mmCIF file of C-alpha atoms and ligand atoms in Angstrom:
data_model
loop_
_atom_site.group_PDB
_atom_site.id
_atom_site.type_symbol
_atom_site.label_atom_id
_atom_site.label_comp_id
_atom_site.label_asym_id
_atom_site.label_seq_id
_atom_site.Cartn_x
_atom_site.Cartn_y
_atom_site.Cartn_z
ATOM 1 C CA MET A 1 70.296 -52.108 68.879
ATOM 2 C CA ASP A 2 71.229 -48.482 68.195
ATOM 3 C CA TYR A 3 69.245 -46.530 65.656
ATOM 4 C CA PRO A 4 70.468 -43.602 63.587
ATOM 5 C CA ASP A 5 69.282 -40.493 65.462
ATOM 6 C CA GLU A 6 68.894 -38.160 62.497
ATOM 7 C CA CYS A 7 66.741 -38.492 59.397
ATOM 8 C CA PRO A 8 69.029 -38.476 56.312
ATOM 9 C CA THR A 9 66.480 -36.419 54.364
ATOM 10 C CA CYS A 10 64.839 -33.847 56.662
ATOM 11 C CA HIS A 11 67.760 -33.895 59.168
ATOM 12 C CA PHE A 12 65.422 -33.709 62.166
ATOM 13 C CA SER A 13 66.332 -35.647 65.246
ATOM 14 C CA ILE A 14 64.172 -38.788 65.091
ATOM 15 C CA ARG A 15 63.657 -42.285 66.354
ATOM 16 C CA PRO A 16 63.028 -44.157 63.115
ATOM 17 C CA ARG A 17 60.322 -46.786 62.685
ATOM 18 C CA VAL A 18 61.749 -50.125 61.579
ATOM 19 C CA ARG A 19 59.813 -51.443 58.585
ATOM 20 C CA GLY A 20 61.813 -54.517 57.669
ATOM 21 C CA ASN A 21 65.193 -56.207 57.479
ATOM 22 C CA ASN A 22 67.077 -58.790 55.485
ATOM 23 C CA PHE A 23 67.940 -60.838 58.550
ATOM 24 C CA SER A 24 67.540 -64.590 57.978
ATOM 25 C CA GLU A 25 68.369 -67.930 59.553
ATOM 26 C CA ASN A 26 71.326 -68.102 57.208
ATOM 27 C CA THR A 27 72.726 -64.935 58.732
ATOM 28 C CA LEU A 28 72.519 -66.489 62.176
ATOM 29 C CA ASN A 29 73.978 -69.843 61.149
ATOM 30 C CA SER A 30 76.759 -68.337 59.132
ATOM 31 C CA THR A 31 80.205 -68.706 60.633
ATOM 32 C CA TYR A 32 81.286 -65.479 58.950
ATOM 33 C CA ASP A 33 80.650 -61.979 60.155
ATOM 34 C CA SER A 34 77.842 -60.709 58.022
ATOM 35 C CA ASP A 35 76.108 -57.382 57.683
ATOM 36 C CA VAL A 36 72.377 -56.923 57.942
ATOM 37 C CA TYR A 37 70.220 -54.100 56.632
ATOM 38 C CA LEU A 38 67.231 -52.529 58.308
ATOM 39 C CA LEU A 39 64.639 -50.599 56.363
ATOM 40 C CA MET A 40 63.595 -47.553 58.385
ATOM 41 C CA GLU A 41 61.037 -44.817 58.055
ATOM 42 C CA CYS A 42 61.200 -41.235 59.301
ATOM 43 C CA PRO A 43 58.230 -40.852 61.697
ATOM 44 C CA ARG A 44 57.644 -37.159 60.860
ATOM 45 C CA PRO A 45 54.425 -36.843 58.829
ATOM 46 C CA GLU A 46 55.972 -34.002 56.763
ATOM 47 C CA CYS A 47 58.797 -36.316 55.711
ATOM 48 C CA GLY A 48 58.097 -40.051 56.001
ATOM 49 C CA ILE A 49 60.902 -41.159 53.707
ATOM 50 C CA CYS A 50 62.341 -44.645 54.005
ATOM 51 C CA PHE A 51 66.048 -45.340 54.182
ATOM 52 C CA SER A 52 68.200 -48.328 54.962
ATOM 53 C CA ALA A 53 70.838 -48.679 57.650
ATOM 54 C CA LYS A 54 73.640 -51.188 57.678
ATOM 55 C CA TYR A 55 74.539 -53.090 60.857
ATOM 56 C CA GLN A 56 77.677 -55.046 61.577
ATOM 57 C CA GLU A 57 78.039 -58.001 63.845
ATOM 58 C CA SER A 58 79.553 -56.912 67.160
ATOM 59 C CA GLU A 59 79.272 -59.971 69.380
ATOM 60 C CA ARG A 60 78.166 -63.598 69.091
ATOM 61 C CA ARG A 61 77.172 -65.776 72.058
ATOM 62 C CA GLY A 62 75.905 -69.219 71.152
ATOM 63 C CA ASN A 63 72.847 -68.617 69.004
ATOM 64 C CA THR A 64 72.655 -64.926 69.736
ATOM 65 C CA VAL A 65 74.320 -62.304 67.583
ATOM 66 C CA ASP A 66 74.548 -58.630 68.522
ATOM 67 C CA TYR A 67 74.682 -56.016 65.851
ATOM 68 C CA GLU A 68 75.836 -52.440 65.984
ATOM 69 C CA PHE A 69 74.824 -49.585 63.732
ATOM 70 C CA TYR A 70 77.400 -49.126 61.021
ATOM 71 C CA LEU A 71 76.209 -46.610 58.446
ATOM 72 C CA LEU A 72 73.313 -45.276 56.458
ATOM 73 C CA GLN A 73 73.289 -46.966 53.127
ATOM 74 C CA GLU A 74 73.538 -44.198 50.568
ATOM 75 C CA ALA A 75 73.185 -44.382 46.850
ATOM 76 C CA THR A 76 76.543 -44.157 45.102
ATOM 77 C CA LEU A 77 77.087 -41.755 42.242
ATOM 78 C CA LYS A 78 77.995 -42.930 38.778
ATOM 79 C CA ASP A 79 81.134 -41.863 36.914
ATOM 80 C CA ALA A 80 80.901 -41.035 33.231
ATOM 81 C CA PHE A 81 82.777 -43.290 30.822
ATOM 82 C CA HIS A 82 85.823 -41.776 29.135
ATOM 83 C CA SER A 83 88.212 -43.705 26.917
ATOM 84 C CA GLU A 84 91.873 -44.426 27.529
ATOM 85 C CA VAL A 85 92.778 -41.787 24.912
ATOM 86 C CA ILE A 86 90.859 -39.073 26.761
ATOM 87 C CA ASN A 87 92.232 -40.159 30.150
ATOM 88 C CA LYS A 88 95.725 -39.891 28.689
ATOM 89 C CA THR A 89 95.028 -36.547 27.018
ATOM 90 C CA SER A 90 93.600 -34.917 30.164
ATOM 91 C CA ASP A 91 93.031 -36.780 33.402
ATOM 92 C CA THR A 92 92.023 -33.446 34.978
ATOM 93 C CA PHE A 93 89.188 -33.158 32.440
ATOM 94 C CA VAL A 94 87.938 -36.601 33.454
ATOM 95 C CA GLU A 95 88.144 -35.703 37.155
ATOM 96 C CA ILE A 96 86.304 -32.362 36.822
ATOM 97 C CA TYR A 97 83.748 -33.832 34.400
ATOM 98 C CA ASN A 98 82.872 -36.542 36.933
ATOM 99 C CA GLN A 99 82.510 -33.997 39.739
ATOM 100 C CA ALA A 100 80.093 -32.029 37.548
ATOM 101 C CA TYR A 101 78.290 -35.252 36.655
ATOM 102 C CA HIS A 102 77.967 -36.114 40.357
ATOM 103 C CA ALA A 103 76.520 -32.644 41.015
ATOM 104 C CA GLU A 104 74.049 -33.195 38.178
ATOM 105 C CA GLN A 105 72.947 -36.540 39.636
ATOM 106 C CA GLN A 106 72.166 -34.708 42.860
ATOM 107 C CA ASN A 107 70.127 -32.088 40.975
ATOM 108 C CA LEU A 108 72.672 -29.333 41.733
ATOM 109 C CA ASP A 109 71.763 -27.662 38.471
ATOM 110 C CA GLN A 110 73.260 -24.269 39.375
ATOM 111 C CA VAL A 111 76.771 -25.649 39.668
ATOM 112 C CA CYS A 112 77.054 -28.634 37.345
ATOM 113 C CA GLY A 113 77.099 -26.431 34.208
ATOM 114 C CA VAL A 114 79.984 -24.398 35.636
ATOM 115 C CA GLY A 115 81.784 -27.683 36.332
ATOM 116 C CA TYR A 116 81.284 -28.919 32.769
ATOM 117 C CA ARG A 117 82.570 -25.578 31.466
ATOM 118 C CA LYS A 118 85.706 -25.908 33.600
ATOM 119 C CA ALA A 119 86.196 -29.526 32.472
ATOM 120 C CA LEU A 120 86.001 -28.388 28.846
ATOM 121 C CA GLU A 121 88.759 -25.816 29.436
ATOM 122 C CA PHE A 122 91.116 -28.511 30.741
ATOM 123 C CA LEU A 123 90.263 -30.897 27.905
ATOM 124 C CA ILE A 124 91.000 -28.358 25.190
ATOM 125 C CA LYS A 125 94.067 -26.802 26.807
ATOM 126 C CA ASP A 126 95.636 -30.186 27.697
ATOM 127 C CA TYR A 127 94.918 -31.428 24.179
ATOM 128 C CA LEU A 128 96.493 -28.291 22.665
ATOM 129 C CA VAL A 129 99.545 -28.499 24.928
ATOM 130 C CA SER A 130 99.991 -32.134 23.836
ATOM 131 C CA ILE A 131 99.988 -31.238 20.121
ATOM 132 C CA LYS A 132 101.790 -27.869 20.446
ATOM 133 C CA PRO A 133 104.184 -28.257 23.387
ATOM 134 C CA ASP A 134 106.242 -25.260 22.229
ATOM 135 C CA LYS A 135 103.169 -23.031 22.764
ATOM 136 C CA ALA A 136 102.344 -24.467 26.219
ATOM 137 C CA GLU A 137 102.832 -21.238 28.175
ATOM 138 C CA GLU A 138 100.647 -19.131 25.851
ATOM 139 C CA ILE A 139 97.940 -21.808 25.792
ATOM 140 C CA LYS A 140 97.785 -22.057 29.587
ATOM 141 C CA LYS A 141 97.548 -18.255 30.036
ATOM 142 C CA ASN A 142 95.199 -17.411 27.167
ATOM 143 C CA PHE A 143 91.387 -17.254 27.207
ATOM 144 C CA LEU A 144 89.845 -20.530 26.088
ATOM 145 C CA GLY A 145 88.028 -18.904 23.154
ATOM 146 C CA ASN A 146 91.321 -17.457 21.866
ATOM 147 C CA CYS A 147 93.075 -20.824 22.235
ATOM 148 C CA ILE A 148 90.384 -22.497 20.140
ATOM 149 C CA ASN A 149 90.619 -19.784 17.511
ATOM 150 C CA ASP A 150 94.398 -19.560 17.334
ATOM 151 C CA TYR A 151 95.613 -23.112 17.884
ATOM 152 C CA ILE A 152 92.974 -25.647 16.788
ATOM 153 C CA ASP A 153 93.537 -26.649 13.159
ATOM 154 C CA ASN A 154 90.896 -29.400 12.877
ATOM 155 C CA PRO A 155 87.710 -27.618 11.695
ATOM 156 C CA ASN A 156 85.386 -30.174 13.340
ATOM 157 C CA ILE A 157 86.983 -29.800 16.769
ATOM 158 C CA LYS A 158 86.950 -26.024 16.311
ATOM 159 C CA LEU A 159 83.256 -25.959 15.374
ATOM 160 C CA VAL A 160 81.990 -27.994 18.321
ATOM 161 C CA ALA A 161 84.470 -26.685 20.905
ATOM 162 C CA GLU A 162 83.673 -23.022 20.244
ATOM 163 C CA ARG A 163 79.940 -23.668 20.554
ATOM 164 C CA ALA A 164 80.495 -25.609 23.766
ATOM 165 C CA VAL A 165 82.341 -22.547 25.112
ATOM 166 C CA TRP A 166 79.482 -20.220 24.093
ATOM 167 C CA ILE A 167 76.957 -22.223 26.093
ATOM 168 C CA GLY A 168 79.467 -23.006 28.838
ATOM 169 C CA ASN A 169 80.168 -19.317 29.409
ATOM 170 C CA ASP A 170 76.434 -18.760 29.866
ATOM 171 C CA GLU A 171 76.630 -21.133 32.843
ATOM 172 C CA THR A 172 79.135 -18.850 34.561
ATOM 173 C CA HIS A 173 77.693 -15.428 33.685
ATOM 174 C CA TYR A 174 74.880 -13.431 35.271
ATOM 175 C CA THR A 175 72.933 -13.079 32.043
ATOM 176 C CA ARG A 176 72.514 -15.707 29.350
ATOM 177 C CA LYS A 177 73.105 -15.080 25.640
ATOM 178 C CA TRP A 178 71.931 -18.499 24.442
ATOM 179 C CA THR A 179 68.649 -18.640 26.300
ATOM 180 C CA ASP A 180 67.224 -21.458 24.166
ATOM 181 C CA ARG A 181 70.208 -23.750 24.691
ATOM 182 C CA THR A 182 70.281 -26.146 27.616
ATOM 183 C CA LEU A 183 72.660 -28.117 29.795
ATOM 184 C CA GLU A 184 71.977 -31.102 27.530
ATOM 185 C CA ASP A 185 73.251 -29.087 24.543
ATOM 186 C CA LEU A 186 76.409 -28.229 26.474
ATOM 187 C CA LYS A 187 76.964 -31.902 27.337
ATOM 188 C CA THR A 188 76.341 -32.981 23.745
ATOM 189 C CA LEU A 189 78.847 -30.420 22.426
ATOM 190 C CA ILE A 190 81.448 -31.508 25.002
ATOM 191 C CA ASP A 191 80.783 -35.110 24.001
ATOM 192 C CA LEU A 192 81.307 -34.227 20.329
ATOM 193 C CA THR A 193 84.532 -32.375 21.203
ATOM 194 C CA VAL A 194 85.696 -35.475 23.097
ATOM 195 C CA ARG A 195 84.947 -37.732 20.122
ATOM 196 C CA TRP A 196 86.621 -35.504 17.511
ATOM 197 C CA ILE A 197 89.720 -35.232 19.737
ATOM 198 C CA GLU A 198 89.732 -39.018 20.191
ATOM 199 C CA MET A 199 89.488 -39.567 16.442
ATOM 200 C CA GLU A 200 92.255 -37.114 15.719
ATOM 201 C CA VAL A 201 94.607 -38.540 18.366
ATOM 202 C CA MET A 202 93.965 -42.123 17.215
ATOM 203 C CA THR A 203 94.335 -41.220 13.526
ATOM 204 C CA LYS A 204 97.678 -39.520 14.220
ATOM 205 C CA GLU A 205 98.868 -42.540 16.191
ATOM 206 C CA PHE A 206 98.258 -44.777 13.156
ATOM 207 C CA GLU A 207 99.950 -42.286 10.863
ATOM 208 C CA LYS A 208 102.977 -42.454 13.159
ATOM 209 C CA LYS A 209 102.916 -46.250 13.530
ATOM 210 C CA MET A 210 102.445 -46.856 9.788
ATOM 211 C CA PRO A 211 104.143 -44.028 7.874
ATOM 212 C CA LYS A 212 103.775 -43.873 4.096
ATOM 213 C CA GLY A 213 106.612 -45.092 1.921
ATOM 214 C CA ILE A 214 108.064 -47.596 4.390
ATOM 215 C CA LYS A 215 106.613 -50.746 2.768
HETATM 216 ZN ZN1 ZN B 1 62.678 -37.110 57.867
#
């Protein structure tokens, strides 16, 4: 059986210690190809982390099954939930937001804030282009702060979006203006912006579907 030759955490060349597996009689008796997992430990005293490796069946002779190393089983990253309305308003926002969220889950705290700030720009500009298509070119070229000021009519969206930009800009600049505000505040303000936009889009859809004076 081949073992992974590099520790996934300290990246030293190692021969891992095998600490366990999920191999069972059922695996052997099964007529299907089945994967098995081995729990391994990095033998370096400075590291010592455990990780699991996935093996795939390579050959079967009578009661004997050979397995070959397939991959290190890594944790998968979660996506954030965004509604249909937001996906339709700006799929780029959803994509960038999730990349920032993935960075955050990996503790990449120096870049996830910048990612959230960029996501916010796409959310607001795509939303504005959707409600003011005749102003699309100006909106795309203009600074985000100016777009919020000049083109957002809904006072609630304006209030939360401009504050999200204030904190978001701090994530991209060398010095911070809002030193007592955190990444969590930025995420909360983006979340509020998302919800106000959702409410406005959905409200307008009902206004359109059920205009006054028809019945
Ligand atoms: Zn290691």
